Structure formats: C-alpha cells, structure tokens
Coordinates of C-alpha atoms in Angstrom, one line a residue:
Chain B
M9 CA -4.6 -0.7 18.5
I10 CA -2.6 -2.6 21.0
E11 CA -5.7 -4.0 22.7
Q12 CA -6.6 -5.7 19.4
I13 CA -3.3 -7.7 19.2
D14 CA -3.5 -10.8 21.3
V15 CA -0.8 -13.4 21.7
S16 CA -2.1 -15.8 19.1
Q17 CA 0.2 -16.7 16.2
V18 CA -2.1 -15.4 13.5
N19 CA -2.5 -12.0 15.1
W20 CA 1.3 -11.7 15.6
A21 CA 1.7 -12.6 11.9
R22 CA -0.8 -9.9 11.0
A23 CA 1.0 -7.4 13.3
T24 CA 4.3 -8.3 11.6
F25 CA 2.8 -7.9 8.2
A26 CA 1.2 -4.6 9.1
L27 CA 4.4 -3.3 10.6
T28 CA 6.4 -4.2 7.5
A29 CA 3.9 -2.8 5.1
M30 CA 3.6 0.4 7.0
Y31 CA 7.3 1.0 7.2
H32 CA 7.6 0.1 3.5
W33 CA 5.0 2.7 2.7
I34 CA 7.0 5.4 4.4
F35 CA 9.5 5.2 1.6
V36 CA 7.4 4.3 -1.4
P37 CA 5.0 7.3 -1.7
L38 CA 7.9 9.8 -1.6
T39 CA 9.7 7.8 -4.3
L40 CA 6.5 7.9 -6.5
G41 CA 6.0 11.6 -6.2
L42 CA 9.5 13.0 -5.9
S43 CA 10.5 11.2 -9.2
F44 CA 7.9 13.2 -11.0
L45 CA 8.8 16.4 -9.3
C46 CA 12.4 15.9 -10.3
A47 CA 11.2 15.4 -13.9
F48 CA 9.2 18.6 -13.7
F49 CA 12.2 20.6 -12.3
E50 CA 14.5 19.2 -15.0
S51 CA 12.0 19.9 -17.7
I52 CA 12.0 23.6 -16.7
Y53 CA 15.8 23.5 -16.7
V54 CA 15.9 22.1 -20.2
R55 CA 13.3 24.5 -21.5
T56 CA 14.9 27.6 -19.9
G57 CA 18.6 26.6 -20.0
N58 CA 18.9 28.3 -16.5
E59 CA 21.6 26.6 -14.5
E60 CA 19.9 27.4 -11.3
W61 CA 17.1 25.0 -12.2
K62 CA 19.7 22.4 -12.9
R63 CA 21.1 22.9 -9.4
L64 CA 17.6 22.8 -8.0
T65 CA 16.9 19.5 -9.8
K66 CA 20.1 17.9 -8.6
F67 CA 19.3 18.8 -5.0
W68 CA 15.9 17.2 -5.1
M69 CA 17.3 14.3 -7.1
T70 CA 19.8 13.7 -4.3
L71 CA 17.0 13.5 -1.7
F72 CA 15.1 11.2 -4.1
G73 CA 18.2 9.0 -4.3
I74 CA 18.6 8.8 -0.5
N75 CA 14.9 7.8 0.0
F76 CA 15.1 5.3 -2.8
A77 CA 18.3 3.7 -1.5
I78 CA 17.0 3.4 2.0
G79 CA 13.6 2.1 0.9
V80 CA 14.7 -0.3 -1.8
A81 CA 14.0 -4.0 -1.2
T82 CA 12.1 -3.3 2.0
G83 CA 9.1 -4.7 0.2
I84 CA 10.9 -8.0 -0.4
I85 CA 10.4 -8.7 3.3
L86 CA 6.7 -8.9 2.7
E87 CA 7.4 -11.7 0.2
F88 CA 9.5 -13.5 2.9
E89 CA 6.5 -13.3 5.2
F90 CA 4.1 -14.7 2.6
G91 CA 6.3 -17.8 2.3
T92 CA 6.8 -18.3 6.0
N93 CA 3.8 -16.9 7.9
W94 CA 1.2 -17.1 5.2
S95 CA 2.0 -20.2 3.3
N96 CA -1.6 -21.4 2.6
Y97 CA -2.4 -18.0 1.2
S98 CA 0.9 -17.8 -0.7
W99 CA 0.3 -21.2 -2.3
M100 CA -3.3 -20.3 -3.2
V101 CA -2.5 -17.0 -4.9
G102 CA 0.7 -18.0 -6.5
D103 CA -0.8 -18.3 -10.0
I104 CA -2.6 -14.9 -9.8
F105 CA 0.3 -12.9 -8.3
G106 CA 3.0 -14.6 -10.5
A107 CA 1.9 -12.7 -13.6
P108 CA 1.7 -9.2 -12.3
L109 CA 4.8 -9.5 -10.2
A110 CA 6.8 -11.0 -13.1
I111 CA 5.7 -8.1 -15.3
E112 CA 6.8 -5.7 -12.6
G113 CA 10.2 -7.4 -12.5
I114 CA 10.8 -7.6 -16.2
F115 CA 9.3 -4.3 -17.3
A116 CA 9.2 -1.7 -14.6
F117 CA 12.3 -2.7 -12.7
F118 CA 14.5 -2.8 -15.8
L119 CA 13.1 0.4 -17.1
E120 CA 13.9 2.0 -13.8
A121 CA 17.3 0.4 -13.4
T122 CA 18.5 1.3 -16.9
F123 CA 17.7 5.0 -16.7
F124 CA 18.6 5.4 -13.0
A125 CA 22.4 5.4 -13.8
V126 CA 21.9 8.0 -16.6
M127 CA 19.8 10.2 -14.2
F128 CA 22.5 10.3 -11.6
F129 CA 25.8 9.7 -13.5
G130 CA 24.9 11.0 -17.0
W131 CA 24.6 14.8 -16.5
D132 CA 27.7 15.6 -18.5
R133 CA 27.8 12.5 -20.7
V134 CA 24.5 12.5 -22.5
T135 CA 22.5 15.2 -24.2
K136 CA 20.2 17.3 -22.1
K137 CA 17.2 15.8 -23.8
F138 CA 18.3 12.2 -23.3
H139 CA 19.0 13.0 -19.6
L140 CA 15.5 14.5 -19.3
F141 CA 14.0 11.5 -21.0
S142 CA 15.9 9.2 -18.5
T143 CA 14.5 11.2 -15.5
W144 CA 11.0 10.8 -16.9
M145 CA 11.5 7.1 -17.5
V146 CA 12.6 6.7 -13.8
A147 CA 9.4 8.4 -12.7
V148 CA 7.3 6.3 -15.0
G149 CA 9.1 3.1 -14.1
S150 CA 8.8 3.8 -10.3
N151 CA 5.1 4.3 -10.7
L152 CA 4.7 1.2 -12.9
S153 CA 6.3 -0.8 -10.2
A154 CA 3.6 0.4 -7.9
L155 CA 0.9 -0.5 -10.5
W156 CA 1.6 -4.2 -10.4
I157 CA 1.7 -4.6 -6.7
L158 CA -1.5 -2.6 -6.3
V159 CA -3.1 -4.7 -9.0
A160 CA -2.3 -7.7 -6.8
N161 CA -3.7 -6.0 -3.8
G162 CA -6.8 -5.0 -5.7
W163 CA -7.3 -8.6 -6.6
M164 CA -7.2 -9.6 -3.0
Q165 CA -10.0 -7.0 -2.3
N166 CA -12.0 -8.1 -5.3
P167 CA -11.0 -11.5 -6.7
V168 CA -11.9 -11.5 -10.4
G169 CA -10.7 -13.2 -13.5
M170 CA -9.8 -16.5 -11.7
K171 CA -11.1 -20.0 -11.1
F172 CA -10.4 -22.1 -8.0
N173 CA -8.6 -25.3 -9.0
V174 CA -9.8 -27.9 -6.4
D175 CA -7.1 -30.4 -7.2
M176 CA -4.2 -28.0 -6.6
A177 CA -6.0 -25.7 -4.1
R178 CA -5.0 -22.7 -6.1
F179 CA -6.8 -19.7 -7.6
E180 CA -5.8 -19.8 -11.3
M181 CA -5.7 -16.9 -13.6
Q182 CA -8.4 -17.0 -16.3
D183 CA -8.4 -13.5 -17.5
L184 CA -5.3 -11.2 -16.9
W185 CA -7.1 -8.2 -18.3
A186 CA -10.0 -8.6 -15.8
V187 CA -7.5 -8.7 -13.0
I188 CA -5.6 -5.6 -14.3
S189 CA -8.7 -3.6 -15.2
S190 CA -10.7 -4.4 -12.1
P191 CA -12.2 -1.1 -10.8
V192 CA -10.8 -1.9 -7.4
A193 CA -7.3 -2.3 -8.8
I194 CA -7.6 0.9 -10.8
G195 CA -9.0 2.6 -7.7
H196 CA -6.1 1.4 -5.6
F197 CA -3.5 2.5 -8.1
T198 CA -4.8 5.9 -8.9
H199 CA -5.6 6.8 -5.3
A200 CA -2.3 5.4 -3.9
T201 CA 0.0 6.9 -6.5
S202 CA -1.7 10.3 -6.5
S203 CA -1.4 10.4 -2.7
G204 CA 2.3 9.7 -3.2
F205 CA 2.4 12.8 -5.5
L206 CA 0.7 14.8 -2.8
L207 CA 3.1 13.6 -0.1
A208 CA 6.2 14.4 -2.2
S209 CA 4.8 17.9 -2.8
L210 CA 4.4 18.4 0.9
F211 CA 8.0 17.2 1.3
V212 CA 9.3 19.7 -1.1
V213 CA 7.1 22.5 0.3
A214 CA 8.2 21.6 3.9
I215 CA 12.0 21.7 3.2
S216 CA 11.6 24.9 1.1
S217 CA 9.6 26.5 3.9
W218 CA 12.4 25.5 6.3
Y219 CA 14.9 27.4 4.1
L220 CA 12.6 30.4 4.0
I221 CA 12.2 30.5 7.8
R222 CA 16.0 30.4 8.0
K223 CA 16.3 33.0 5.2
E224 CA 18.5 30.6 3.2
H225 CA 18.4 29.7 -0.5
I226 CA 15.4 32.0 -0.9
L227 CA 15.0 31.9 -4.7
F228 CA 15.7 28.2 -4.7
A229 CA 13.0 27.6 -2.1
K230 CA 10.4 29.9 -3.8
R231 CA 10.9 28.2 -7.1
S232 CA 10.6 24.7 -5.5
I233 CA 7.4 25.8 -3.7
A234 CA 5.9 27.2 -6.9
V235 CA 6.2 23.9 -8.7
A236 CA 5.4 21.6 -5.8
A237 CA 2.4 23.6 -4.7
V238 CA 0.8 23.4 -8.2
F239 CA 1.6 19.6 -8.4
G240 CA 0.4 19.2 -4.8
L241 CA -2.9 21.0 -5.5
F242 CA -3.7 19.0 -8.6
S243 CA -2.7 15.8 -6.8
S244 CA -4.8 16.6 -3.8
L245 CA -7.9 17.3 -6.0
F246 CA -7.2 14.0 -7.9
V247 CA -6.8 12.2 -4.6
A248 CA -10.3 13.4 -3.6
F249 CA -11.8 12.5 -6.9
S250 CA -10.2 9.0 -7.0
G251 CA -11.1 8.5 -3.4
D252 CA -14.7 9.2 -4.1
E253 CA -14.7 6.8 -7.1
H254 CA -12.9 4.2 -4.9
A255 CA -15.6 4.5 -2.2
Y256 CA -18.3 4.1 -4.8
V257 CA -16.7 0.9 -6.0
T258 CA -16.2 -0.2 -2.4
A259 CA -20.0 0.2 -1.8
S260 CA -20.6 -2.6 -4.3
T261 CA -17.5 -4.9 -3.8
Q262 CA -16.9 -4.5 -0.1
P263 CA -20.1 -3.1 1.5
M264 CA -19.1 -4.2 5.0
K265 CA -15.9 -2.0 4.7
L266 CA -17.9 1.0 3.7
A267 CA -20.4 0.4 6.5
A268 CA -17.5 0.2 9.0
M269 CA -15.9 3.4 7.5
E270 CA -19.2 5.2 8.4
A271 CA -20.0 3.2 11.5
L272 CA -23.3 2.6 9.8
W273 CA -25.1 -0.2 11.8
E274 CA -28.6 0.2 10.3
G275 CA -29.0 0.6 6.6
E276 CA -30.7 3.8 5.4
T277 CA -32.1 5.4 2.3
G278 CA -30.8 8.9 2.0
A279 CA -28.0 8.0 4.4
G280 CA -26.0 10.9 5.8
L281 CA -22.2 11.2 5.8
V282 CA -20.7 11.6 9.2
V283 CA -18.4 14.6 9.0
A284 CA -17.3 14.2 12.7
G285 CA -18.4 11.9 15.4
V286 CA -17.5 9.6 18.2
P287 CA -18.7 6.0 17.7
N288 CA -20.1 4.3 20.7
P289 CA -17.6 1.7 21.9
M290 CA -20.4 -0.3 23.6
K291 CA -22.2 -0.7 20.2
E292 CA -22.1 -4.3 19.0
L293 CA -23.9 -6.3 16.4
D294 CA -26.3 -7.9 18.9
N295 CA -27.3 -4.9 21.0
D296 CA -29.4 -1.8 20.5
E297 CA -27.0 0.8 21.8
E298 CA -26.8 4.1 20.0
A299 CA -24.2 4.0 17.2
F300 CA -22.7 7.3 18.2
I301 CA -22.0 9.2 21.4
F302 CA -21.8 12.3 19.2
D303 CA -22.0 12.9 15.5
I304 CA -22.5 15.6 12.9
Q305 CA -24.0 14.3 9.6
V306 CA -24.7 15.8 6.2
P307 CA -28.0 14.2 5.0
G308 CA -28.0 12.2 1.9
V309 CA -24.3 12.5 1.1
L310 CA -23.4 8.9 2.0
S311 CA -26.1 7.7 -0.4
V312 CA -24.7 9.9 -3.2
L313 CA -21.2 8.6 -2.4
A314 CA -22.3 4.9 -2.4
T315 CA -25.1 4.9 -5.0
R316 CA -24.8 8.2 -6.9
S317 CA -28.4 8.9 -5.7
M318 CA -29.7 11.0 -2.8
D319 CA -32.3 8.3 -2.1
G320 CA -30.1 5.3 -2.6
F321 CA -30.1 2.6 0.1
V322 CA -26.8 2.1 1.9
P323 CA -26.7 -1.2 3.8
G324 CA -25.6 -1.1 7.4
I325 CA -23.5 -3.6 9.3
K326 CA -26.6 -5.4 10.6
D327 CA -28.2 -5.6 7.1
L328 CA -25.0 -7.3 5.8
A329 CA -24.7 -9.5 8.8
Y330 CA -28.2 -10.8 9.1
G331 CA -29.5 -10.1 5.6
N332 CA -32.2 -7.8 4.3
S333 CA -34.8 -9.4 2.1
E334 CA -36.4 -6.1 1.1
Q335 CA -33.0 -5.0 -0.4
N336 CA -32.1 -8.5 -1.6
I337 CA -29.1 -8.7 0.7
V338 CA -27.9 -12.2 1.7
G339 CA -26.7 -12.2 5.3
V340 CA -23.5 -13.5 6.6
D341 CA -25.4 -16.1 8.6
E342 CA -26.7 -17.6 5.3
K343 CA -23.3 -17.3 3.7
I344 CA -21.7 -19.2 6.6
T345 CA -24.1 -22.1 5.9
R346 CA -23.3 -22.1 2.2
G347 CA -19.6 -21.7 2.9
Q348 CA -19.7 -24.8 5.2
A349 CA -21.4 -26.7 2.5
A350 CA -18.6 -25.7 0.1
I351 CA -16.0 -27.0 2.6
S352 CA -17.9 -30.2 3.0
S353 CA -18.1 -30.7 -0.7
L354 CA -14.4 -30.0 -1.1
A355 CA -13.6 -32.5 1.6
A356 CA -15.9 -35.1 -0.1
Y357 CA -14.2 -34.3 -3.4
K358 CA -10.8 -34.9 -1.9
A359 CA -11.8 -38.1 -0.3
A360 CA -13.5 -39.4 -3.5
K361 CA -10.4 -38.6 -5.5
K362 CA -8.2 -40.4 -3.0
A363 CA -10.4 -43.4 -3.2
G364 CA -10.5 -43.4 -7.0
D365 CA -14.2 -42.7 -7.0
E366 CA -14.6 -40.5 -10.1
P367 CA -18.4 -40.3 -10.1
G368 CA -18.4 -39.4 -6.4
A369 CA -15.7 -36.7 -7.1
A370 CA -17.8 -35.3 -10.0
T371 CA -20.9 -35.1 -7.7
A372 CA -18.9 -33.4 -4.9
L373 CA -17.5 -31.0 -7.4
T374 CA -20.9 -30.1 -8.7
E375 CA -22.0 -29.4 -5.1
F376 CA -18.9 -27.4 -4.5
D377 CA -19.5 -25.2 -7.5
K378 CA -23.0 -24.3 -6.2
N379 CA -21.4 -22.7 -3.1
R380 CA -17.8 -21.9 -4.2
D381 CA -18.4 -18.1 -4.0
F382 CA -19.1 -18.4 -0.3
L383 CA -16.1 -20.7 0.5
G384 CA -14.4 -18.2 2.9
Y385 CA -17.5 -17.8 5.0
G386 CA -17.5 -21.5 6.0
Y387 CA -14.4 -20.8 8.1
L388 CA -16.2 -18.2 10.3
Q389 CA -17.6 -19.4 13.6
S390 CA -20.1 -16.6 14.0
V391 CA -21.7 -13.6 12.2
D392 CA -19.8 -11.0 14.2
Q393 CA -16.4 -12.4 12.8
A394 CA -17.3 -10.8 9.5
V395 CA -17.3 -7.3 11.0
P396 CA -14.0 -5.4 10.9
P397 CA -12.9 -3.2 13.9
V398 CA -15.4 -0.4 13.3
S399 CA -14.0 2.4 15.4
L400 CA -10.5 2.0 14.0
V401 CA -11.7 2.1 10.4
F402 CA -14.1 5.0 11.2
Y403 CA -11.4 7.2 12.7
A404 CA -8.7 6.3 10.2
F405 CA -11.1 7.3 7.4
R406 CA -11.8 10.6 9.0
V407 CA -8.1 11.3 9.6
M408 CA -7.4 10.6 6.0
V409 CA -10.2 12.7 4.5
G410 CA -9.7 15.5 7.0
L411 CA -6.0 15.9 6.3
G412 CA -6.6 15.5 2.6
T413 CA -9.0 18.5 2.7
F414 CA -6.6 20.5 4.8
F415 CA -3.8 19.9 2.2
I416 CA -6.0 21.4 -0.6
V417 CA -6.3 24.6 1.5
L418 CA -2.6 24.5 2.3
F419 CA -1.5 24.3 -1.3
L420 CA -4.0 27.0 -2.3
A421 CA -2.5 29.3 0.4
Y422 CA 1.0 28.6 -0.8
L423 CA 0.0 29.4 -4.4
Y424 CA -1.9 32.6 -3.3
F425 CA 1.1 34.0 -1.4
A426 CA 3.5 32.9 -4.1
Y427 CA 1.4 34.8 -6.6
K428 CA 1.3 37.9 -4.3
N429 CA 5.1 37.5 -3.8
K430 CA 4.7 37.4 -0.1
L431 CA 6.0 33.9 0.6
E432 CA 9.1 35.1 2.5
S433 CA 7.1 36.8 5.2
M434 CA 4.6 34.0 5.8
W435 CA 6.2 32.5 8.9
G436 CA 3.0 30.8 10.1
L437 CA 2.3 29.2 6.8
H438 CA 5.8 27.8 6.7
V439 CA 5.4 26.3 10.1
A440 CA 2.1 24.7 8.9
G441 CA 4.0 23.5 5.8
I442 CA 6.7 21.8 7.8
V443 CA 4.2 20.1 10.1
S444 CA 2.2 19.0 7.1
V445 CA 4.8 16.7 5.8
F446 CA 4.4 14.6 9.0
L447 CA 0.6 14.9 8.7
G448 CA 1.0 13.7 5.1
Y449 CA 2.6 10.5 6.4
I450 CA -0.2 10.0 8.9
A451 CA -2.8 10.4 6.2
Q452 CA -0.9 7.8 4.1
Q453 CA -0.9 5.3 6.9
A454 CA -4.5 6.1 7.8
G455 CA -5.5 5.3 4.2
W456 CA -3.9 1.9 4.3
I457 CA -5.6 1.2 7.7
V458 CA -9.0 1.9 6.1
S459 CA -8.1 -0.3 3.1
E460 CA -6.6 -3.2 5.0
V461 CA -8.2 -3.2 8.4
G462 CA -11.5 -2.4 6.8
R463 CA -11.5 -5.7 4.8
Q464 CA -10.8 -7.9 7.7
P465 CA -11.3 -10.8 8.3
W466 CA -10.4 -11.5 4.7
A467 CA -7.0 -12.2 3.2
I468 CA -8.9 -12.7 -0.1
Q469 CA -12.3 -11.1 0.0
D470 CA -15.1 -13.7 0.7
M471 CA -12.7 -16.6 -0.2
L472 CA -10.1 -16.9 2.5
P473 CA -10.0 -15.5 6.0
V474 CA -6.6 -14.6 7.5
T475 CA -7.0 -17.5 10.0
V476 CA -6.9 -20.0 7.2
A477 CA -4.3 -18.1 5.2
R478 CA -1.6 -18.6 7.8
S479 CA 1.1 -21.3 8.3
N480 CA 1.1 -23.7 11.1
L481 CA 3.9 -22.1 13.1
D482 CA 4.5 -21.5 16.7
T483 CA 3.8 -18.0 18.1
G484 CA 7.3 -17.5 19.4
T485 CA 9.0 -17.5 16.0
V486 CA 6.6 -14.9 14.7
V487 CA 7.0 -12.7 17.8
V488 CA 10.8 -12.8 17.4
T489 CA 10.6 -11.7 13.8
F490 CA 8.1 -8.9 14.7
F491 CA 10.7 -7.3 17.0
M492 CA 13.6 -8.0 14.6
F493 CA 11.7 -6.1 11.9
L494 CA 10.9 -3.3 14.3
L495 CA 14.6 -2.9 15.0
L496 CA 15.7 -3.2 11.4
F497 CA 13.2 -0.7 10.0
T498 CA 13.6 1.7 12.8
A499 CA 17.4 1.7 12.2
L500 CA 16.7 2.3 8.5
L501 CA 14.4 5.1 9.2
I502 CA 16.9 6.8 11.6
A503 CA 19.6 6.3 8.9
E504 CA 17.3 8.0 6.3
L505 CA 16.4 10.9 8.6
K506 CA 20.1 11.5 9.5
I507 CA 21.4 11.4 5.9
M508 CA 18.4 13.5 4.7
A509 CA 18.9 16.0 7.5
K510 CA 22.6 16.4 6.7
Q511 CA 21.9 16.9 3.0
I512 CA 19.1 19.4 3.7
S513 CA 21.4 21.3 6.0
L514 CA 24.0 21.5 3.2
G515 CA 21.3 22.7 0.9
P516 CA 21.5 22.9 -2.9
K517 CA 25.3 23.5 -2.7
G518 CA 25.7 20.1 -1.1
G519 CA 26.8 18.4 -4.3
D520 CA 25.7 15.4 -6.3
V521 CA 24.8 11.9 -5.1
Chain X
M4 CA 29.8 2.9 -27.0
F5 CA 30.7 0.2 -24.4
R6 CA 33.6 2.3 -23.3
N7 CA 31.4 5.3 -22.8
V8 CA 28.8 3.4 -20.9
F9 CA 31.5 1.8 -18.7
S10 CA 33.2 5.1 -18.0
M11 CA 29.9 6.6 -17.1
Y12 CA 29.4 4.0 -14.4
Y13 CA 33.0 3.9 -13.4
D14 CA 33.3 7.7 -13.0
G15 CA 29.9 7.9 -11.5
F16 CA 30.6 5.4 -8.8
R17 CA 34.1 7.0 -8.1
S18 CA 32.7 10.5 -7.7
M19 CA 29.8 9.6 -5.4
V20 CA 29.7 11.4 -2.1
V21 CA 26.4 10.6 -0.3
G22 CA 26.1 7.6 -2.6
R23 CA 29.0 5.8 -0.9
T24 CA 27.1 5.8 2.4
L25 CA 23.9 4.8 0.6
W26 CA 25.6 1.8 -1.1
K27 CA 27.1 0.7 2.2
L28 CA 23.6 0.8 3.7
I29 CA 22.1 -1.1 0.8
F30 CA 24.7 -3.9 1.1
I31 CA 24.3 -4.1 4.9
K32 CA 20.5 -4.2 4.5
L33 CA 20.6 -6.8 1.8
F34 CA 23.0 -8.9 3.8
I35 CA 20.8 -8.8 6.9
M36 CA 17.7 -9.6 4.8
F37 CA 19.0 -12.4 2.7
A38 CA 21.9 -13.9 4.7
I39 CA 20.3 -13.7 8.1
L40 CA 16.6 -13.1 8.0
K41 CA 15.8 -15.3 4.9
T42 CA 18.2 -18.1 5.9
F43 CA 17.4 -18.4 9.6
F44 CA 14.0 -16.9 10.2
F45 CA 12.1 -17.0 6.9
P46 CA 12.3 -20.4 5.3
N47 CA 9.5 -21.0 2.8
F48 CA 7.2 -23.2 4.8
L49 CA 5.8 -25.3 2.0
A50 CA 9.1 -25.6 0.1
T51 CA 10.9 -26.7 3.3
N52 CA 8.4 -29.2 4.5
F53 CA 7.2 -30.8 1.3
S54 CA 9.1 -31.9 -1.8
T55 CA 6.5 -31.9 -4.5
D56 CA 3.7 -29.6 -5.6
A57 CA 1.3 -32.4 -5.2
E58 CA 2.3 -32.7 -1.5
R59 CA 2.0 -29.0 -1.0
A60 CA -1.4 -28.9 -2.6
D61 CA -2.5 -31.8 -0.5
H62 CA -1.3 -30.0 2.7
V63 CA -3.2 -26.8 1.8
L64 CA -6.3 -28.8 0.9
Q65 CA -6.0 -30.5 4.2
N66 CA -6.0 -27.1 5.9
L67 CA -8.9 -26.0 3.9
T68 CA -11.1 -29.0 4.6
Q69 CA -10.1 -29.7 8.2
V70 CA -12.0 -26.9 9.9
Q71 CA -10.7 -26.5 13.4
D72 CA -11.9 -24.3 16.1
R73 CA -10.4 -21.0 15.3
A74 CA -12.6 -19.1 17.6
D75 CA -9.6 -17.8 19.6
V76 CA -8.1 -16.0 16.6
N77 CA -10.9 -15.4 14.2
K78 CA -12.1 -12.2 15.7
P79 CA -10.7 -9.3 13.5

C-alpha cells in the first residue's frame, strides 16, 4: 500500500483520512455488537433470576464500557479533517450530511446517553426490567448512531435525492427518504452492523476460550460461548446474505468497483467468480496481458451475483472505460467529454451571472443540465484515472469473504462441541477462537478497503473526484497531522489493550466499571 | 425523583473503579482533540479564509470551474 502513497497533498490527506477511519473502525464494530450481547446476557439473567448471569453480564458490560470510552469521539476527528483537508467536499455536501448527522446527534446520541448511566450505575436503583430496557436502548442507540453515518457514506457512493445548486456550489437535499432508503445506504448499514455483531461474538468467544485454556471461570466461559456462538453464527450468515445483496446493488450503481473486486478486465456473459487467484501486476487498461497469473473460477457465479442470472453480462474494466455499444455502456472517455462540457457550462454560468447577463446564464444553465450527471468525469485527465487500484481491491475482497466463510465454520464448531459438552477439552479450537478475533478485525478493515478504495477516484460517485474535493493546503501540514494521528490513535489503542488485558485477567470477579 | 437521579449519578461516579481511569483518558483525549488539534492544526479552511457563505460558494465554484492540471495526483 505504501507504493501507492506519493508525497502530494491530496494523497497525504487521503492517507490521513484512511488512517483515522481505520482506527475509528477498530472501536466501533465492537461497540455495535457487544451492546447487543450484553442485552442478550442480561435478558437471560432477568428471565432466569440466576445471579451468575448477572455477574457475567456485568463483566462483558465492563469490557463494553472500556471499548466505548476509548473509542468515543474518535470519529469527530474525521469531521475536523472534512473542514480542513477536504473543504470543497465539506462545503458541497453540507446540506446533505447536515440532516442525517443532526438526526444522529439529537435522536441516537441522547437515547444512548440517557440510558448509559442507568446501564452502568442503576443496577440496584431501578427495577430489573427497567435496567434491561436501558441496556437494550443503549444497544439500539449505538446502532442507530451507525445508521446515520452509514447513510451519509451510502449517499457518497450513490448520490440520490439531491440537486446541485449551481449558485451555491452545493448538493441540496430534495428527498430525505430517497437518501435514507437508498439500497446502497441500506446495504452499508446492514452489512457493517452485522459484521460488528460478528466481531463482538468473536471477541466474547476468544476471551472465553482463553479462560477455558487456562481452566479458569469455566462455567462462565461456556455460557458466554453458547450465547456468542449462536449470535455469531446468525450474524455471519446475515453478513454473507447482506454482502451478496450489497454486491448485487454495486453491480448497477458502481460497476467499476465490482469489476475491480473481481479483476475483471473484459466483460463476460456467464462470468465466473474467482475463488482464488493472483492478478497480473503488469495488466493495465491499454495492454493485452493476461488478467491473472493464476486463478480458480466457478463458472457463472459472478453473473448470478451481479445480475441474478447465469447468462447475465458483467461489464469488465475495459467495457466501462471505453464503452460497449452492444451492452449500451457509455465509456469513461465519452463521460469525460460530457463532464468537461458541464464544467465549461458552469464556468459560463458563473461568468454570465457576474456580468448580470441573465439570458446568458439561463442558456449556460440549460447546457449544464444536459451534462450535470457527468460533472465529476470532467476533472479526469485520462480514462485510466477512473480505474481504482485493482489488485488491492481484489485481495481485500478475498480476505473479507474468505475470513467470513471461515467464521461460519468456526461458530458451527463451537456450537457442535458445546452441544456435545466437550468444549473444555478442545484446546485447538480455542487457539483458533483466540486468533480469530484478530482475523475478525482484519476482515473488518478489508471490507472498508473494498468499499472505499474500490470507489476511487470518487469522493462523491461520478460527481466529485478526491482531487477536487480537497483544500488548497501545503503538503507539510497534512503530513504533520498524519503522524500526530498515528501517535494519538496508537496511544489510545495501547491504552485500550492494557486496560482490557487487566480487566480480562481479573475475570468476572473484577468488579463493576 | 431528582434526588434519586442525582444520587444514582453521584454514587455511580464515586464507586467507579476502571471508570476513573477511563474518564481521565476521555478528558485527556478530548483536550488533545479540541484544545490542541482543532485549535492549532484543524482550522475550518472556508470558515477561516472567508467571511460569508457567498464568498465560500464563490471560492468552491472557482475551484470547480478552474480545471488545473491535476495529473500528478489524480491517479487513484
């Protein structure tokens, strides 16, 4: 990945944003999933009245609290970066992002904050049922917080429900429901949150496995595994289902991303899904090198995934770059021409407005409207700039899917041996369980690489490339902040790991938060 | 009612164990973020350099319409 970062300001700004987002996403998925697991554990306590379940709930709640406290507000740094490094983008999307983020602030945050205190401080002060209700509300509130930011991200990948205001240079919300109910936004939300449930299940299984290896807190660990493995299995299956749906939507909204995910250079009917392969690093848009050094494909599966038909046509990178008249695909080359026309019309509109020439402005606006959907392409210098880094996206996708499949098998194994009451003796399984929590984090990050690197060069799909989204800053400032964040987040991560490790070593008798 | 709510928070904060460390970390983090990073390294570019929305819009439009050679940075 280092080879892809050059010293230009925009790439350092991208690296800083990627660094911040990836660190932020270390904390977020665990919060999303562990909040629900705490609610499940407490529900069992309330139903059975067994104090051991209360002790168990309190232990996991303490780890939830540690992760929440360390992770809280790390996302705000992303907003700092919008205002400083990405000011053009920030200005242009302000109207779109304002509504979802305001809803997040008012609704989800306050829901979370109100019930948080009851969850941690209210054990002996409110009724069991009200405490349980509060725990569920924290879980719902945490996940609702994720909804709004993922809706915003979904809009960037598929800008719907908006109109570009040429006077203010802003995308303005026309239809909030279209933004919220966009299939891309829904796909992002369901896939990201369920992957958080999966990760939290791995987390609980891993720590419980550690106890079983050490022959400590055995009943506690077995009970935790039983609940987490069920939740993890259902979450894993849902992650696979939502991922499939998400890929289907991507095929129509971001076909270049899907083509990069599969390193599919030439479009095919009955296209095969590459189960494993090594993309040829020499392969480029303008040469005829083989796409793969080695690959294993399952025929027809990519067509099913993208079109829901074995014979469906899946466009390749070349089809999308140069167009394919048989399949009615407009190429990037033509889109660049139309994008440049949109920019010229915008410039003419601006000049006419400044000169007080209203008829001239109206004519320019009419011309702009004809090509407005291609605006972003006008900033590209050549066709190859519309192609994301293929190998990185290809490998990240396989890491994500491969690990996701492995987790299904892992949870099934845990449930099988729990059912057979043989968990205590399964040393190898426990080692795999402990390692898997780290693999879970790798799968999470790989998923975001597919999503975000796969949509390059766009900050807003087809509308605004990252090079125009940036601020006019000097590179040195951005480089300094990159390393400052690296230090800050690494310090936070070390703090979290140390506090977590201490609490885990104390075990369920370690006391409350 | 208010007394109960107050005492829940008061006793809750007083009896924290790990929570004390966590709150210290949260305050240090927020101080670094808002008092140092935001103040000295992350000024809002448009808010700092322009005083009205019209000026900000004009600046962004200028960037959108003045297509420069971005070949050095445009490659994903």
